Amino acid sequence: MTQILSLNDESINRAADILKNSGIVAMPTETVYGLAADARSDAAVTKVFKAKGRPKHNPLIVHVNELDDVLKIAKMSKKEQSIAQSFWPGPLTMILKCRKDSGLSELVSAGLSTVAVRIPSNKGARKLIKACDFPLAAPSANKSGSLSSTTPAHVESCLGSKIDLILAAGACRVGLESTVIDCSGPVPVILRAGAITAEEIKDVTGGNVEYDLCGDGEVKSPGQLLKHYAPSIPVRMNAIDLEEGEALLAFGSAKFMGIKGGGAASSLPDSRLRNLSKDGDVYEAAANLFAMMRDLDKPSNKGIAVMAVPDQGIGVAINDRLTRASQ
Ligand code: TXA
Ligand code: MG
């Protein structure tokens, strides 16, 4: 059994001790819980890949506290620094050219010449990085390919026996993984949609920002693999009514949703009904998405029918995750 400790100064010191000894610790971030390891240690990083059942060719994100720490491991142009200054600390991961003297374990970047870096805004994560005083490699704290964890209970249910400690600090504010932007080429390309949108980044750079979420043909970021973020039962998007036996993941009012064969979706039992946001707020929906999919992911439900979510703001990221879950 793994230890679960509420996040405070004492538990942060305990977590830092574990990390200094090449152990692995689940930590809160503003996006999703991360499974942290000393990014300089082959032994520690190997434990992360093993615990998640993650293929070795899928690189990890390195988490640091300050821009100066980023500059120790990666090269950054002025344009990249202006993106960083606008969105860090926060839910943005930048793919940058890695420095030869970065000191990082080569396993982190899976042999690529680039490195993914993020400065998280969550106070607990920042305190932990500070207590360690070295960069933390941290993928999402879940089994590879399945739903990310947005609460300590989710982490325990999927990785419980495999990790040394869970630092518990409630539900994650954003609820979806960070936006991943590849800055290693001539034009910045968003490889994974998240809370920070292309439009917001364009406002900063004044130039073009492209999306390449599906990696037509070649997968540039293994998170682009189509089947991903998936519950164990089928997911059906843009539902306008329910098949018998399906659960409903509503968005906005579910008043007019009917069940084929008779009945109203709004009278479904708790085990078959969740609403991402009764008010139709995409940010509230993002924060609820993974937790509600987990709630409905039961063998007694034939599948999860999801009402349409607008493709605006973080809605782009919600629809990206739902599309992958529904493959
Ligand atoms: O919000 C987040 O980003 C969370 C929290 C814990 O920070 N972390 C997270 O990590 O979602 P992970 O490992 O689940 O997703 C990282 C994504 C993967 O799709 C991976 O393929 C991609 O980033 N990635 C990492 N390094 C890369 C690189 N050098 N080039 C291209 N893609 C990279
Ligand atoms: Mg992940």
Short mmCIF file of C-alpha atoms and ligand atoms in Angstrom, two decimals:
data_model
loop_
_atom_site.label_atom_id
_atom_site.label_comp_id
_atom_site.label_asym_id
_atom_site.label_seq_id
_atom_site.Cartn_x
_atom_site.Cartn_y
_atom_site.Cartn_z
CA MET A 1 0.00 0.00 0.00
CA THR A 2 1.24 3.42 -0.88
CA GLN A 3 1.25 6.20 1.68
CA ILE A 4 -1.15 9.11 1.11
CA LEU A 5 -0.23 12.29 2.96
CA SER A 6 -1.97 15.67 2.93
CA LEU A 7 0.29 18.24 1.38
CA ASN A 8 2.10 20.34 4.03
CA ASP A 9 5.70 21.28 4.84
CA GLU A 10 6.36 17.96 6.57
CA SER A 11 4.95 15.78 3.77
CA ILE A 12 6.80 17.85 1.17
CA ASN A 13 10.09 17.16 2.98
CA ARG A 14 9.22 13.46 3.13
CA ALA A 15 8.42 13.47 -0.61
CA ALA A 16 11.67 15.31 -1.39
CA ASP A 17 13.64 12.69 0.59
CA ILE A 18 12.01 9.90 -1.41
CA LEU A 19 12.75 11.70 -4.69
CA LYS A 20 16.37 12.35 -3.67
CA ASN A 21 16.72 8.58 -3.22
CA SER A 22 15.37 7.79 -6.72
CA GLY A 23 11.84 7.01 -5.49
CA ILE A 24 8.63 8.09 -7.22
CA VAL A 25 5.90 10.35 -5.80
CA ALA A 26 2.50 11.48 -7.09
CA MET A 27 2.18 15.26 -6.85
CA PRO A 28 -0.69 17.66 -7.53
CA THR A 29 -0.42 20.15 -10.38
CA GLU A 30 -3.03 22.61 -11.67
CA THR A 31 -3.72 20.31 -14.67
CA VAL A 32 -3.69 16.68 -13.47
CA TYR A 33 -1.73 14.71 -10.85
CA GLY A 34 1.82 13.95 -11.98
CA LEU A 35 4.04 10.97 -11.17
CA ALA A 36 7.31 12.66 -10.26
CA ALA A 37 10.89 11.39 -10.36
CA ASP A 38 14.38 12.94 -10.34
CA ALA A 39 14.77 13.82 -14.04
CA ARG A 40 18.56 13.31 -13.78
CA SER A 41 18.32 9.71 -12.57
CA ASP A 42 18.01 6.75 -14.96
CA ALA A 43 16.87 4.55 -12.06
CA ALA A 44 14.10 6.92 -10.97
CA VAL A 45 12.85 7.60 -14.49
CA THR A 46 12.80 3.86 -15.23
CA LYS A 47 10.51 3.36 -12.22
CA VAL A 48 8.05 5.90 -13.67
CA PHE A 49 7.90 4.11 -17.03
CA LYS A 50 7.39 0.77 -15.25
CA ALA A 51 4.70 1.98 -12.85
CA LYS A 52 2.67 3.47 -15.71
CA GLY A 53 3.29 0.61 -18.13
CA ARG A 54 4.44 3.36 -20.51
CA PRO A 55 6.37 2.55 -23.67
CA LYS A 56 9.98 3.75 -23.40
CA HIS A 57 9.68 5.74 -26.66
CA ASN A 58 7.11 8.13 -25.13
CA PRO A 59 9.09 11.05 -23.60
CA LEU A 60 8.28 12.75 -20.29
CA ILE A 61 7.74 16.40 -19.31
CA VAL A 62 10.36 18.02 -17.08
CA HIS A 63 8.97 20.33 -14.37
CA VAL A 64 11.02 23.22 -12.98
CA ASN A 65 10.34 26.40 -11.00
CA GLU A 66 12.08 29.27 -12.79
CA LEU A 67 12.99 30.37 -16.31
CA ASP A 68 16.68 30.18 -15.27
CA ASP A 69 16.21 26.48 -14.54
CA VAL A 70 14.72 25.99 -18.03
CA LEU A 71 17.74 27.72 -19.58
CA LYS A 72 20.03 25.20 -17.84
CA ILE A 73 18.41 22.32 -19.72
CA ALA A 74 17.11 23.82 -22.99
CA LYS A 75 17.85 26.49 -25.59
CA MET A 76 15.30 29.29 -25.93
CA SER A 77 14.97 32.05 -28.51
CA LYS A 78 13.60 35.49 -27.57
CA LYS A 79 10.21 34.50 -29.06
CA GLU A 80 10.10 31.35 -26.97
CA GLN A 81 11.02 33.33 -23.88
CA SER A 82 8.13 35.72 -24.52
CA ILE A 83 5.71 32.76 -24.78
CA ALA A 84 7.16 31.41 -21.55
CA GLN A 85 6.85 34.74 -19.77
CA SER A 86 3.20 35.07 -20.80
CA PHE A 87 2.01 31.60 -19.77
CA TRP A 88 4.37 30.33 -17.04
CA PRO A 89 3.78 29.38 -14.38
CA GLY A 90 0.79 27.61 -15.91
CA PRO A 91 -0.69 24.80 -18.02
CA LEU A 92 1.68 25.05 -21.00
CA THR A 93 4.44 22.60 -21.98
CA MET A 94 7.09 23.80 -24.44
CA ILE A 95 9.10 21.39 -26.59
CA LEU A 96 12.54 22.96 -26.86
CA LYS A 97 15.96 21.97 -28.15
CA CYS A 98 17.73 20.18 -25.32
CA ARG A 99 21.18 21.35 -24.16
CA LYS A 100 23.95 18.75 -24.38
CA ASP A 101 24.96 19.59 -20.80
CA SER A 102 21.38 19.45 -19.45
CA GLY A 103 22.27 16.75 -16.94
CA LEU A 104 18.95 15.02 -17.64
CA SER A 105 18.63 11.26 -17.92
CA GLU A 106 18.47 10.37 -21.63
CA LEU A 107 15.41 8.25 -20.88
CA VAL A 108 13.37 11.41 -20.20
CA SER A 109 13.42 12.51 -23.84
CA ALA A 110 13.37 8.96 -25.22
CA GLY A 111 16.45 9.66 -27.31
CA LEU A 112 15.03 12.82 -28.99
CA SER A 113 17.14 15.98 -29.30
CA THR A 114 14.28 17.98 -27.77
CA VAL A 115 12.94 18.21 -24.24
CA ALA A 116 9.41 19.02 -22.97
CA VAL A 117 9.47 21.58 -20.15
CA ARG A 118 6.82 23.10 -17.93
CA ILE A 119 6.71 25.50 -14.97
CA PRO A 120 3.54 24.51 -13.10
CA SER A 121 1.51 27.07 -11.17
CA ASN A 122 0.27 24.72 -8.44
CA LYS A 123 1.82 25.88 -5.14
CA GLY A 124 2.35 22.34 -3.84
CA ALA A 125 4.19 21.26 -6.98
CA ARG A 126 6.37 24.35 -6.83
CA LYS A 127 7.24 23.80 -3.16
CA LEU A 128 8.17 20.19 -3.92
CA ILE A 129 10.42 21.17 -6.84
CA LYS A 130 12.06 23.78 -4.59
CA ALA A 131 12.60 21.28 -1.77
CA CYS A 132 14.27 18.88 -4.22
CA ASP A 133 16.31 21.54 -6.02
CA PHE A 134 16.47 19.40 -9.18
CA PRO A 135 14.10 19.05 -12.15
CA LEU A 136 11.22 16.59 -11.81
CA ALA A 137 10.17 14.39 -14.72
CA ALA A 138 6.42 13.89 -14.31
CA PRO A 139 3.96 12.27 -16.68
CA SER A 140 0.30 12.15 -15.72
CA ALA A 141 -0.22 9.78 -12.75
CA ASN A 142 -2.29 7.08 -14.44
CA LYS A 143 -1.82 3.82 -16.33
CA SER A 144 -0.53 4.49 -19.83
CA GLY A 145 -3.42 5.09 -22.26
CA SER A 146 -6.15 5.41 -19.62
CA LEU A 147 -7.80 8.43 -18.02
CA SER A 148 -5.56 10.92 -16.23
CA SER A 149 -6.01 11.39 -12.47
CA THR A 150 -7.49 14.61 -11.14
CA THR A 151 -7.79 13.53 -7.47
CA PRO A 152 -5.55 11.59 -5.03
CA ALA A 153 -8.20 8.81 -4.98
CA HIS A 154 -7.85 8.38 -8.76
CA VAL A 155 -4.07 8.06 -8.39
CA GLU A 156 -4.47 5.46 -5.66
CA SER A 157 -6.98 3.43 -7.66
CA CYS A 158 -4.75 3.13 -10.74
CA LEU A 159 -1.17 3.21 -9.38
CA GLY A 160 -1.63 2.61 -5.65
CA SER A 161 0.68 -0.32 -5.04
CA LYS A 162 3.37 0.89 -7.46
CA ILE A 163 4.42 4.24 -6.01
CA ASP A 164 6.08 5.35 -2.80
CA LEU A 165 3.87 8.27 -1.80
CA ILE A 166 0.86 10.32 -2.93
CA LEU A 167 0.89 13.99 -1.93
CA ALA A 168 -2.80 14.80 -1.60
CA ALA A 169 -4.10 18.30 -2.30
CA GLY A 170 -7.68 17.84 -3.53
CA ALA A 171 -8.97 18.10 -7.09
CA CYS A 172 -6.90 19.74 -9.84
CA ARG A 173 -8.10 23.19 -10.92
CA VAL A 174 -7.91 22.77 -14.71
CA GLY A 175 -8.56 19.01 -14.92
CA LEU A 176 -7.00 18.46 -18.38
CA GLU A 177 -3.34 17.97 -19.26
CA SER A 178 -1.27 20.99 -20.33
CA THR A 179 -1.22 22.38 -23.85
CA VAL A 180 1.91 20.99 -25.58
CA ILE A 181 3.53 23.36 -28.06
CA ASP A 182 6.46 22.25 -30.21
CA CYS A 183 8.83 25.20 -30.55
CA SER A 184 11.70 23.24 -32.12
CA GLY A 185 10.69 24.01 -35.75
CA PRO A 186 10.22 27.23 -37.74
CA VAL A 187 6.54 27.66 -36.72
CA PRO A 188 5.21 26.78 -33.25
CA VAL A 189 2.89 23.75 -33.49
CA ILE A 190 0.36 22.68 -30.85
CA LEU A 191 0.68 18.90 -30.44
CA ARG A 192 -1.80 18.59 -27.58
CA ALA A 193 -4.74 20.92 -26.90
CA GLY A 194 -5.17 22.21 -23.35
CA ALA A 195 -6.34 25.22 -21.36
CA ILE A 196 -4.06 27.58 -23.30
CA THR A 197 -5.32 27.96 -26.86
CA ALA A 198 -3.57 28.71 -30.16
CA GLU A 199 -5.37 32.08 -30.27
CA GLU A 200 -3.92 33.09 -26.89
CA ILE A 201 -0.41 32.13 -28.02
CA LYS A 202 -0.86 33.97 -31.34
CA ASP A 203 -1.78 37.09 -29.38
CA VAL A 204 1.67 36.92 -27.78
CA THR A 205 3.83 35.98 -30.77
CA GLY A 206 1.93 37.99 -33.35
CA GLY A 207 2.78 35.16 -35.76
CA ASN A 208 1.31 31.90 -36.89
CA VAL A 209 0.65 28.98 -34.55
CA GLU A 210 -0.40 25.67 -36.07
CA TYR A 211 -2.31 22.67 -34.72
CA ASP A 212 -1.12 19.13 -35.39
CA LEU A 213 -3.23 17.13 -32.96
CA CYS A 214 -3.56 13.97 -35.02
CA GLY A 215 -0.03 13.86 -36.46
CA ASP A 216 -1.29 12.82 -39.89
CA GLY A 217 0.85 9.76 -40.50
CA GLU A 218 3.84 10.34 -38.28
CA VAL A 219 3.09 10.70 -34.58
CA LYS A 220 5.27 13.53 -33.25
CA SER A 221 4.03 13.24 -29.69
CA PRO A 222 2.90 9.84 -28.49
CA GLY A 223 0.01 11.53 -26.63
CA GLN A 224 -1.37 11.97 -30.14
CA LEU A 225 -1.98 8.23 -30.43
CA LEU A 226 -5.62 8.09 -31.36
CA LYS A 227 -6.84 5.63 -28.70
CA HIS A 228 -5.91 7.40 -25.48
CA TYR A 229 -7.53 8.86 -22.37
CA ALA A 230 -9.96 5.97 -22.62
CA PRO A 231 -12.40 4.46 -20.13
CA SER A 232 -13.03 0.69 -20.40
CA ILE A 233 -16.51 1.06 -21.97
CA PRO A 234 -17.38 2.72 -25.32
CA VAL A 235 -17.73 6.50 -25.52
CA ARG A 236 -20.14 8.09 -28.03
CA MET A 237 -19.87 11.82 -28.77
CA ASN A 238 -22.47 14.46 -29.76
CA ALA A 239 -25.35 12.32 -28.47
CA ILE A 240 -28.85 13.70 -28.98
CA ASP A 241 -30.58 10.76 -27.33
CA LEU A 242 -29.63 7.65 -25.34
CA GLU A 243 -29.46 4.00 -26.30
CA GLU A 244 -30.90 1.66 -23.70
CA GLY A 245 -28.27 0.79 -21.08
CA GLU A 246 -26.05 3.78 -21.86
CA ALA A 247 -25.01 6.32 -19.24
CA LEU A 248 -25.31 10.04 -19.99
CA LEU A 249 -22.53 12.58 -19.63
CA ALA A 250 -24.54 15.77 -20.11
CA PHE A 251 -23.42 19.30 -20.91
CA GLY A 252 -25.91 22.10 -20.19
CA SER A 253 -29.57 21.18 -19.83
CA ALA A 254 -30.42 17.49 -20.30
CA LYS A 255 -34.16 18.24 -20.14
CA PHE A 256 -34.88 17.20 -23.71
CA MET A 257 -32.69 14.09 -23.83
CA GLY A 258 -34.81 10.99 -24.32
CA ILE A 259 -34.02 7.28 -24.03
CA LYS A 260 -34.74 5.14 -27.09
CA GLY A 261 -37.54 2.76 -26.13
CA GLY A 262 -39.01 5.30 -23.69
CA GLY A 263 -38.14 7.51 -20.71
CA ALA A 264 -36.26 10.73 -20.05
CA ALA A 265 -32.52 10.83 -19.49
CA SER A 266 -32.96 13.30 -16.63
CA SER A 267 -34.63 10.57 -14.54
CA LEU A 268 -31.68 8.17 -14.83
CA PRO A 269 -30.21 6.88 -11.52
CA ASP A 270 -27.05 8.49 -10.15
CA SER A 271 -24.94 5.58 -11.43
CA ARG A 272 -25.85 6.52 -15.01
CA LEU A 273 -25.95 10.31 -15.04
CA ARG A 274 -23.42 13.12 -14.67
CA ASN A 275 -23.48 16.71 -15.92
CA LEU A 276 -20.15 18.29 -16.93
CA SER A 277 -21.62 21.75 -16.42
CA LYS A 278 -25.29 22.52 -15.96
CA ASP A 279 -24.53 26.15 -16.88
CA GLY A 280 -22.73 25.15 -20.08
CA ASP A 281 -19.34 26.45 -18.83
CA VAL A 282 -16.49 24.72 -20.74
CA TYR A 283 -13.93 25.40 -17.99
CA GLU A 284 -16.15 23.75 -15.36
CA ALA A 285 -16.68 20.88 -17.83
CA ALA A 286 -12.92 20.42 -18.29
CA ALA A 287 -12.38 20.23 -14.54
CA ASN A 288 -15.09 17.55 -14.25
CA LEU A 289 -14.35 15.53 -17.40
CA PHE A 290 -12.01 12.77 -16.20
CA ALA A 291 -13.64 12.36 -12.77
CA MET A 292 -17.10 12.01 -14.31
CA MET A 293 -15.91 9.59 -17.02
CA ARG A 294 -14.42 7.46 -14.22
CA ASP A 295 -17.71 7.62 -12.26
CA LEU A 296 -19.66 6.31 -15.27
CA ASP A 297 -17.02 3.75 -16.31
CA LYS A 298 -18.83 0.74 -14.82
CA PRO A 299 -19.49 -2.68 -16.37
CA SER A 300 -23.23 -2.16 -15.65
CA ASN A 301 -23.24 0.72 -18.18
CA LYS A 302 -23.22 -0.28 -21.85
CA GLY A 303 -21.36 2.88 -22.83
CA ILE A 304 -21.10 6.61 -22.16
CA ALA A 305 -23.09 8.96 -24.41
CA VAL A 306 -21.70 12.50 -24.26
CA MET A 307 -23.69 15.59 -25.29
CA ALA A 308 -22.00 18.06 -27.66
CA VAL A 309 -19.47 20.42 -26.09
CA PRO A 310 -18.71 23.66 -28.01
CA ASP A 311 -15.30 23.76 -29.73
CA GLN A 312 -14.32 27.00 -28.04
CA GLY A 313 -11.53 27.82 -25.56
CA ILE A 314 -10.74 24.71 -23.54
CA GLY A 315 -13.66 23.02 -25.37
CA VAL A 316 -11.16 22.19 -28.16
CA ALA A 317 -9.14 20.15 -25.63
CA ILE A 318 -12.28 18.49 -24.20
CA ASN A 319 -13.37 17.39 -27.68
CA ASP A 320 -9.84 16.18 -28.46
CA ARG A 321 -9.85 13.92 -25.34
CA LEU A 322 -13.40 12.71 -26.08
CA THR A 323 -12.51 11.92 -29.70
CA ARG A 324 -9.59 9.77 -28.54
CA ALA A 325 -11.67 8.11 -25.83
CA SER A 326 -14.33 7.24 -28.41
CA GLN A 327 -12.00 5.45 -30.88
O1 TXA B 1 -0.42 18.67 -17.61
C1 TXA B 1 0.52 17.94 -17.88
O2 TXA B 1 1.26 18.13 -18.86
C2 TXA B 1 0.80 16.75 -16.94
C3 TXA B 1 1.26 17.31 -15.59
C4 TXA B 1 1.64 16.22 -14.63
O3 TXA B 1 2.29 18.22 -15.80
N1 TXA B 1 1.74 15.86 -17.51
C5 TXA B 1 1.45 15.10 -18.59
O4 TXA B 1 2.48 14.27 -18.99
O5 TXA B 1 0.37 15.12 -19.15
P1 TXA B 1 2.28 13.07 -20.01
O6 TXA B 1 3.57 12.32 -19.98
O7 TXA B 1 1.07 12.31 -19.66
O8 TXA B 1 2.15 13.77 -21.39
C6 TXA B 1 3.27 14.38 -21.98
C7 TXA B 1 3.05 14.51 -23.45
C8 TXA B 1 3.04 13.17 -24.14
O9 TXA B 1 2.06 13.21 -25.16
C9 TXA B 1 4.44 13.09 -24.73
O10 TXA B 1 4.49 12.30 -25.88
C10 TXA B 1 4.71 14.55 -25.06
O11 TXA B 1 4.13 15.28 -24.00
N2 TXA B 1 6.15 14.84 -25.12
C11 TXA B 1 7.05 14.84 -24.11
N3 TXA B 1 8.27 15.15 -24.55
C12 TXA B 1 8.17 15.36 -25.88
C13 TXA B 1 9.10 15.72 -26.92
N4 TXA B 1 10.39 15.92 -26.66
N5 TXA B 1 8.60 15.84 -28.18
C14 TXA B 1 7.28 15.65 -28.46
N6 TXA B 1 6.35 15.32 -27.51
C15 TXA B 1 6.81 15.18 -26.25
MG MG B 2 -0.61 11.21 -19.84
#
